[in-house]
Coordinates of N, CA and C in Angstrom, one line a residue:
X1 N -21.3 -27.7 -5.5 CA -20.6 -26.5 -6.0 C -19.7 -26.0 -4.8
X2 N -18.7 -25.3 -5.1 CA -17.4 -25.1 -3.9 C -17.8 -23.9 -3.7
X3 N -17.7 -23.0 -2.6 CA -18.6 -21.6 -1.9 C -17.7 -20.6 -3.0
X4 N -18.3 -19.4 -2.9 CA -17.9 -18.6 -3.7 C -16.6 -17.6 -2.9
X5 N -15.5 -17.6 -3.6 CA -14.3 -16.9 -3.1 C -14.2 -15.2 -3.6
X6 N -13.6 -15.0 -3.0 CA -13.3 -13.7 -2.7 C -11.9 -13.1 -3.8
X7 N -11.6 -12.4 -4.3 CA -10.4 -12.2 -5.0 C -9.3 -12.6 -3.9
X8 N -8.1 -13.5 -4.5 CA -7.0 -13.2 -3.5 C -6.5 -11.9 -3.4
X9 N -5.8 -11.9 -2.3 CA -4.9 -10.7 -1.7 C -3.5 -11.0 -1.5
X10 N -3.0 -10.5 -2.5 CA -1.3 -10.6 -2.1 C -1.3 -10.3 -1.0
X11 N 0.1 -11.3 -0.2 CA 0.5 -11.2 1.4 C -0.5 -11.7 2.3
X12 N -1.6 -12.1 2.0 CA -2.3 -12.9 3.1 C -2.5 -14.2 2.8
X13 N -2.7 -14.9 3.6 CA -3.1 -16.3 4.0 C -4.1 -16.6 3.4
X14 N -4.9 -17.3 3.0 CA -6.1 -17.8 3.0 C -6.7 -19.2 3.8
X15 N -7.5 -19.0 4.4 CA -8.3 -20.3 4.8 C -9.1 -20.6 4.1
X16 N -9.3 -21.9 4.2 CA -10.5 -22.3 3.0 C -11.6 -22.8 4.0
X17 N -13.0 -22.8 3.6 CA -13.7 -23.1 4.3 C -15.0 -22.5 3.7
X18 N -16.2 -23.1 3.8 CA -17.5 -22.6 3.5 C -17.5 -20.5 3.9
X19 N -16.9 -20.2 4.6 CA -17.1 -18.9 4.8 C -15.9 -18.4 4.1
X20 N -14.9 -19.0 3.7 CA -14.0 -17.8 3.0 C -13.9 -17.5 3.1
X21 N -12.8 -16.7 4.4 CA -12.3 -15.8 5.5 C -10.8 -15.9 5.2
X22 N -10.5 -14.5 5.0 CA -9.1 -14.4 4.8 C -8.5 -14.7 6.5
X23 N -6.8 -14.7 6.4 CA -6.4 -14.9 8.0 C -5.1 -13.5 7.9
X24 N -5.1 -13.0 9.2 CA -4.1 -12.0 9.3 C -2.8 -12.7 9.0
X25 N -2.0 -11.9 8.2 CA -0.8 -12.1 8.0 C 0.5 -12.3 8.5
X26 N 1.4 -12.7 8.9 CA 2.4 -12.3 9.7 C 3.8 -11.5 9.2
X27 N 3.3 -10.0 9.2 CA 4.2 -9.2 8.9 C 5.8 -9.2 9.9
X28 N 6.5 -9.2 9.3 CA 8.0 -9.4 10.0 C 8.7 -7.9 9.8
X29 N 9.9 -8.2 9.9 CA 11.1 -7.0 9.6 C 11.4 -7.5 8.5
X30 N 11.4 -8.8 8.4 CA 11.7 -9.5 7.2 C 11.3 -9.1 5.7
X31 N 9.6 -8.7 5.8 CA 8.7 -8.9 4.8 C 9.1 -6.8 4.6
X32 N 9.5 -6.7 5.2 CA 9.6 -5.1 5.1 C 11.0 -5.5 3.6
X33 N 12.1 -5.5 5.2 CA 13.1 -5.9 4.1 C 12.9 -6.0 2.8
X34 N 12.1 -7.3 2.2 CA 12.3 -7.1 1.1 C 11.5 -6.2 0.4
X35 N 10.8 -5.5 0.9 CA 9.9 -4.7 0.2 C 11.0 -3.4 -0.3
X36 N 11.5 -2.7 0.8 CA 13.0 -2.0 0.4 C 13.6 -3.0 -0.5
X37 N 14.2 -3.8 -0.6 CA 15.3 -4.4 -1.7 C 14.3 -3.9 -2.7
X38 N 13.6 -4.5 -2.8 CA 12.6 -4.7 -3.8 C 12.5 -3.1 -4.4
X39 N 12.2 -2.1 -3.7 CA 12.0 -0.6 -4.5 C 13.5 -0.1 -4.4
X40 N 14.5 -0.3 -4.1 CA 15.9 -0.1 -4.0 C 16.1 -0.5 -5.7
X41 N 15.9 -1.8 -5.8 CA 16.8 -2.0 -7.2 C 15.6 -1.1 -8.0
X42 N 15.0 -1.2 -8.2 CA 13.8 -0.7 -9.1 C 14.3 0.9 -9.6
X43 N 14.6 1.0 -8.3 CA 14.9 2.9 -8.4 C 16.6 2.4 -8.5
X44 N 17.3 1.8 -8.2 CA 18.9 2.1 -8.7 C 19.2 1.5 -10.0
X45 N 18.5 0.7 -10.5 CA 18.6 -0.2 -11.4 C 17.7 0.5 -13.0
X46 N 16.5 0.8 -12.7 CA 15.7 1.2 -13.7 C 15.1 2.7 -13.9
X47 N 15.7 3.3 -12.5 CA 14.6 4.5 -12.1 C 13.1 4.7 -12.8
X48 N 12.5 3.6 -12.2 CA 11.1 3.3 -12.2 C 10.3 3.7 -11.3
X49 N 10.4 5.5 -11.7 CA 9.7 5.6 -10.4 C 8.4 5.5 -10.2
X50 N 7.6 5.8 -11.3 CA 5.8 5.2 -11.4 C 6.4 3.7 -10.7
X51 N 6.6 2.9 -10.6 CA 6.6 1.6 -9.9 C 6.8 1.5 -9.0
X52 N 7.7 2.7 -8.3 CA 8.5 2.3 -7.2 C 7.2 3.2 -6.2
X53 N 6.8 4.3 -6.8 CA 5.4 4.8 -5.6 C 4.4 3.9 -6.2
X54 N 4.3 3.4 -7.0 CA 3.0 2.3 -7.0 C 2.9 1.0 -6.1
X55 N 4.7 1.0 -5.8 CA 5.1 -0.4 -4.5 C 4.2 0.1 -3.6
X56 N 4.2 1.1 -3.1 CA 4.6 2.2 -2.2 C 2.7 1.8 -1.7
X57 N 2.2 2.2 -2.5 CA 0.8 2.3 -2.8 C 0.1 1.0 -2.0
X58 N 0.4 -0.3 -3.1 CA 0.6 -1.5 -3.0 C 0.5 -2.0 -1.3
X59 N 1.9 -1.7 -1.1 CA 2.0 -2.1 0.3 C 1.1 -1.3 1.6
X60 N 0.9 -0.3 1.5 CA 0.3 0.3 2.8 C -1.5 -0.2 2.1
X61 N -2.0 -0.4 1.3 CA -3.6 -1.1 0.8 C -3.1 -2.8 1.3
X62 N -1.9 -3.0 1.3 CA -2.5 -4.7 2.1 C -2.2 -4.9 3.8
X63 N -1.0 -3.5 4.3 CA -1.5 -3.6 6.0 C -2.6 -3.1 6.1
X64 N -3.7 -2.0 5.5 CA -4.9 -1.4 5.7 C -5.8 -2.4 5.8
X65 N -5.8 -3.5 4.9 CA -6.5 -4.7 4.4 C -6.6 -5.9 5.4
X66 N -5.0 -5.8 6.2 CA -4.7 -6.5 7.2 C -5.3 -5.9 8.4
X67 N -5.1 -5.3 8.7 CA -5.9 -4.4 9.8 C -7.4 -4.9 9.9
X68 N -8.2 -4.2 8.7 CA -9.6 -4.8 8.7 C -9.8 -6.0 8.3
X69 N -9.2 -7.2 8.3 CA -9.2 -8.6 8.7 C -8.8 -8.8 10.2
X70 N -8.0 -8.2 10.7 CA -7.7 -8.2 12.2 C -9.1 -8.0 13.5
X71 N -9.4 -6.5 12.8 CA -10.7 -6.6 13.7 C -11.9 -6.7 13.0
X72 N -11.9 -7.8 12.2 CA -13.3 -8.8 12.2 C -14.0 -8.8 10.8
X73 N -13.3 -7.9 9.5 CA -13.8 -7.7 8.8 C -13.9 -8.0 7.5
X74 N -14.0 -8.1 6.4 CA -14.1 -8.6 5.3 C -13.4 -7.3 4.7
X75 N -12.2 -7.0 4.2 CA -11.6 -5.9 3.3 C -12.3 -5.8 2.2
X76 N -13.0 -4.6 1.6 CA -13.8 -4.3 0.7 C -12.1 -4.5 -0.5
X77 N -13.1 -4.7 -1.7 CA -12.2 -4.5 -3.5 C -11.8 -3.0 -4.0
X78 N -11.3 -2.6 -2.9 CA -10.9 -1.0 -2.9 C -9.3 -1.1 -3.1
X79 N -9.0 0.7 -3.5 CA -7.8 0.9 -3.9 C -7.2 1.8 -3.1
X80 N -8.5 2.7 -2.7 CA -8.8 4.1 -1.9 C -8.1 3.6 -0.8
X81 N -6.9 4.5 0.0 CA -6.0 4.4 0.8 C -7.2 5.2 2.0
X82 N -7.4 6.1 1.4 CA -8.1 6.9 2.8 C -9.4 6.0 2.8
X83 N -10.3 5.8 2.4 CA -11.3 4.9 2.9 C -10.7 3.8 3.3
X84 N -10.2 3.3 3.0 CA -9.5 1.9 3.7 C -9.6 2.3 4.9
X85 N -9.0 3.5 5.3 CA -8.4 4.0 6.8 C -9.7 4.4 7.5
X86 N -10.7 4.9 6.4 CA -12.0 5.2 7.3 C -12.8 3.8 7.8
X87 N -12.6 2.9 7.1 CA -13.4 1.6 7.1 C -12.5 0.9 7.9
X88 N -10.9 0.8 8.3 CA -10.2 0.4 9.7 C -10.7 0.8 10.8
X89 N -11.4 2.0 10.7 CA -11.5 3.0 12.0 C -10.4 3.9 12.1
X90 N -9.1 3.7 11.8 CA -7.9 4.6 11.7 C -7.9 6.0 11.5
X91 N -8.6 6.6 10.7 CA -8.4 7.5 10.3 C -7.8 8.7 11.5
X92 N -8.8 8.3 12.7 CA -8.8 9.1 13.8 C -7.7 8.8 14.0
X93 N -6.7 8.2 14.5 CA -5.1 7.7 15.0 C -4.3 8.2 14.3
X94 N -4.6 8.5 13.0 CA -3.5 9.3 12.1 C -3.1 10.9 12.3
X95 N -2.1 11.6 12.1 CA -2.1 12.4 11.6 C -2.3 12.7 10.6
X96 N -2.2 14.6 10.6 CA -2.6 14.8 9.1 C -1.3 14.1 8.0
X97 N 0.1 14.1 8.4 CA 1.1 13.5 7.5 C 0.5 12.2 7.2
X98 N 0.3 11.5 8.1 CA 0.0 10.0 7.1 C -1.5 10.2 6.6
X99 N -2.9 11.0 7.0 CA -4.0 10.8 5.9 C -3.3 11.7 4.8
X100 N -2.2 12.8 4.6 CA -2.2 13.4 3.5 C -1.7 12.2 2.2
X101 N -0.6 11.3 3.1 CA 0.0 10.4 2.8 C -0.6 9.4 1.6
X102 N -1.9 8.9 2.3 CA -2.6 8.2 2.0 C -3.3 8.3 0.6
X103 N -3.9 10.2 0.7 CA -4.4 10.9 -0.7 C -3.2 10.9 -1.2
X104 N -2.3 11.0 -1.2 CA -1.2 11.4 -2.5 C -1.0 10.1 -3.0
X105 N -1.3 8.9 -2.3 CA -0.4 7.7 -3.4 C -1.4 7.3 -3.8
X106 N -3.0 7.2 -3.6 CA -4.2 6.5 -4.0 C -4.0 7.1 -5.4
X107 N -3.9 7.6 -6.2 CA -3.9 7.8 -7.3 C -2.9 6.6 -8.3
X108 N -1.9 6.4 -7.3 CA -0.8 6.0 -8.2 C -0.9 4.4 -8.6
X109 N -2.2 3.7 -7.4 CA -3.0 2.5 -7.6 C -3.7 2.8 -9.4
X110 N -5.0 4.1 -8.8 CA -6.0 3.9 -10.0 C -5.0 4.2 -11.8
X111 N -4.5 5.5 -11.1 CA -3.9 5.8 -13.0 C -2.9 5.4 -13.3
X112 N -2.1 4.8 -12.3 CA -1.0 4.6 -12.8 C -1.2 3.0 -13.8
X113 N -2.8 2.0 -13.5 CA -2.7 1.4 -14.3 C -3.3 1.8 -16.1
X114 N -3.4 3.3 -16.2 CA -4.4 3.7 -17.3 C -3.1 4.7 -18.4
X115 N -2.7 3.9 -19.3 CA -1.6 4.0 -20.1 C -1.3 5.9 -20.4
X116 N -3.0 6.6 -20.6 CA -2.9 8.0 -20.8 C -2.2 8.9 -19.6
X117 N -2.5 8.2 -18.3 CA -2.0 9.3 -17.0 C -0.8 8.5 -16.7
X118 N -0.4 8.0 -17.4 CA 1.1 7.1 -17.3 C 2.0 8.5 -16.9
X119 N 2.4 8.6 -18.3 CA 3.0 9.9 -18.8 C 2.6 11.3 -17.7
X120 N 1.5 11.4 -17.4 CA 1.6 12.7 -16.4 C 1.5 12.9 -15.1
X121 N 1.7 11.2 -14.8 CA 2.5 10.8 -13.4 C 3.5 10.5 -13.2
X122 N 3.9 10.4 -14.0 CA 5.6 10.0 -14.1 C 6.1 11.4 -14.0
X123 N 5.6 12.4 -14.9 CA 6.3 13.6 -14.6 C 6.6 14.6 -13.6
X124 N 5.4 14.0 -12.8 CA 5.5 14.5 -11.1 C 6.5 14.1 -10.4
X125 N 7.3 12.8 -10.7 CA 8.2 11.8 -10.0 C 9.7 12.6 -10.5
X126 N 10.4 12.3 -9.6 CA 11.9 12.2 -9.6 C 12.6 11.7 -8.1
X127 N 13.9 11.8 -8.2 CA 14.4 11.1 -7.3 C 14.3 11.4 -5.8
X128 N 14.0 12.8 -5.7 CA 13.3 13.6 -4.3 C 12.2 12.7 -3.9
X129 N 11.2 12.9 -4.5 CA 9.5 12.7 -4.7 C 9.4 11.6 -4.1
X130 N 10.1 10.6 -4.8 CA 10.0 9.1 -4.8 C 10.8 8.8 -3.1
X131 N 12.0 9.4 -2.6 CA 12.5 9.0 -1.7 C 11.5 9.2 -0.6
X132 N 10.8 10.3 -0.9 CA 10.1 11.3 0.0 C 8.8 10.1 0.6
X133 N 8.2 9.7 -0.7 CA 7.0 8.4 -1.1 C 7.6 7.2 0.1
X134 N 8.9 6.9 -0.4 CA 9.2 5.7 0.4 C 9.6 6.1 2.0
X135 N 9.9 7.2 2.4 CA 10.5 7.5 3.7 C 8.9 7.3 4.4
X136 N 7.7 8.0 4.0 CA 7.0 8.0 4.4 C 6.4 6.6 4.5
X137 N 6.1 5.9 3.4 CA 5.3 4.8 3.2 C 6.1 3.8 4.6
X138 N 7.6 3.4 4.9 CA 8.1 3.2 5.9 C 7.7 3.1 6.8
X139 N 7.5 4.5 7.3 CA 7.1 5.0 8.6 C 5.8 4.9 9.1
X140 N 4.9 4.4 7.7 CA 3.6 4.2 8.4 C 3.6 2.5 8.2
X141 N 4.6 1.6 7.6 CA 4.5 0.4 8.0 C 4.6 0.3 9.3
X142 N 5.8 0.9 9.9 CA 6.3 0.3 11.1 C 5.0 0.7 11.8
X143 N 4.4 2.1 12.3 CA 3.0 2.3 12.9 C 2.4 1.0 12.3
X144 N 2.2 0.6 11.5 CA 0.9 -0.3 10.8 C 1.2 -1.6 11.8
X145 N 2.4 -2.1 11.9 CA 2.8 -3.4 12.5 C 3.0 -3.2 14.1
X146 N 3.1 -2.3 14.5 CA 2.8 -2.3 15.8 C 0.7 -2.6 16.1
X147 N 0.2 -1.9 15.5 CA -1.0 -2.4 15.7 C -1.6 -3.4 15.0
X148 N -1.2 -4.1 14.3 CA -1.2 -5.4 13.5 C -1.0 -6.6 14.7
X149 N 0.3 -6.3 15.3 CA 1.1 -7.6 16.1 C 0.5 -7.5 17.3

């Protein structure tokens, strides 16, 4: 019987092996890039903005994830932005802007996939909101990839 695996994780590697150990990633300027293209057309093209802070979400739960693969860990099947950060050890290195950061988009993981809080998250969004989501989300990649690399 072949060892028991772990859920994949978008953006990381996998090694195969009796232990099933994920491997750190190699985040670029690149992998950013397209992350902007990527919520650029979304919001010019569709103004999707439930999607576009759910990117938002998305991306800062797989450097969090990267992180605690970095220093030694097995990333728990969490969604929770701020635990992630407590279970990196991070939390301390943050300010309060990026843990507020954190609490405001963890929602947009859990309800944004539950068809009823669709509708009354979407109505919190507009073109401010969403710019505001991504300026931030940004600014804690680049922090995230300095201590990644």
């Amino acid at each position: 019987a072949s060892p028991a695996r772990g859920p994949p994780i978008s953006g990381l590697s996998r090694i195969s092996g009796a232990s099933a150990t994920w491997s750190v990633p190699s985040f670029s300027r690149r992998s950013v890039l397209i992350w902007r293209i990527s919520l650029t057309t979304v919001l010019s093209f569709s103004k999707r903005w439930l999607l576009a802070v759910y990117f938002c979400q998305q991306a800062i739960e797989k450097y969090l994830k990267a992180y605690i693969i970095k220093v030694g860990q097995q990333p728990p099947p969490l969604h929770n932005l701020r635990l992630l950060a407590d279970i990196a050890g991070l939390s301390q290195q943050m300010d309060q802007t990026k843990l507020q950061h954190l609490v405001q988009l963890t929602p947009f993981y859990i309800k944004a996939r539950y068809p009823d809080y669709k509708q009354r998250l979407s109505q919190l969004l507009n073109r401010e909101t969403v710019d505001d989501f991504i300026l931030k989300t940004e600014e804690f990649i680049q922090w995230m990839q300095k201590l990644i690399s």
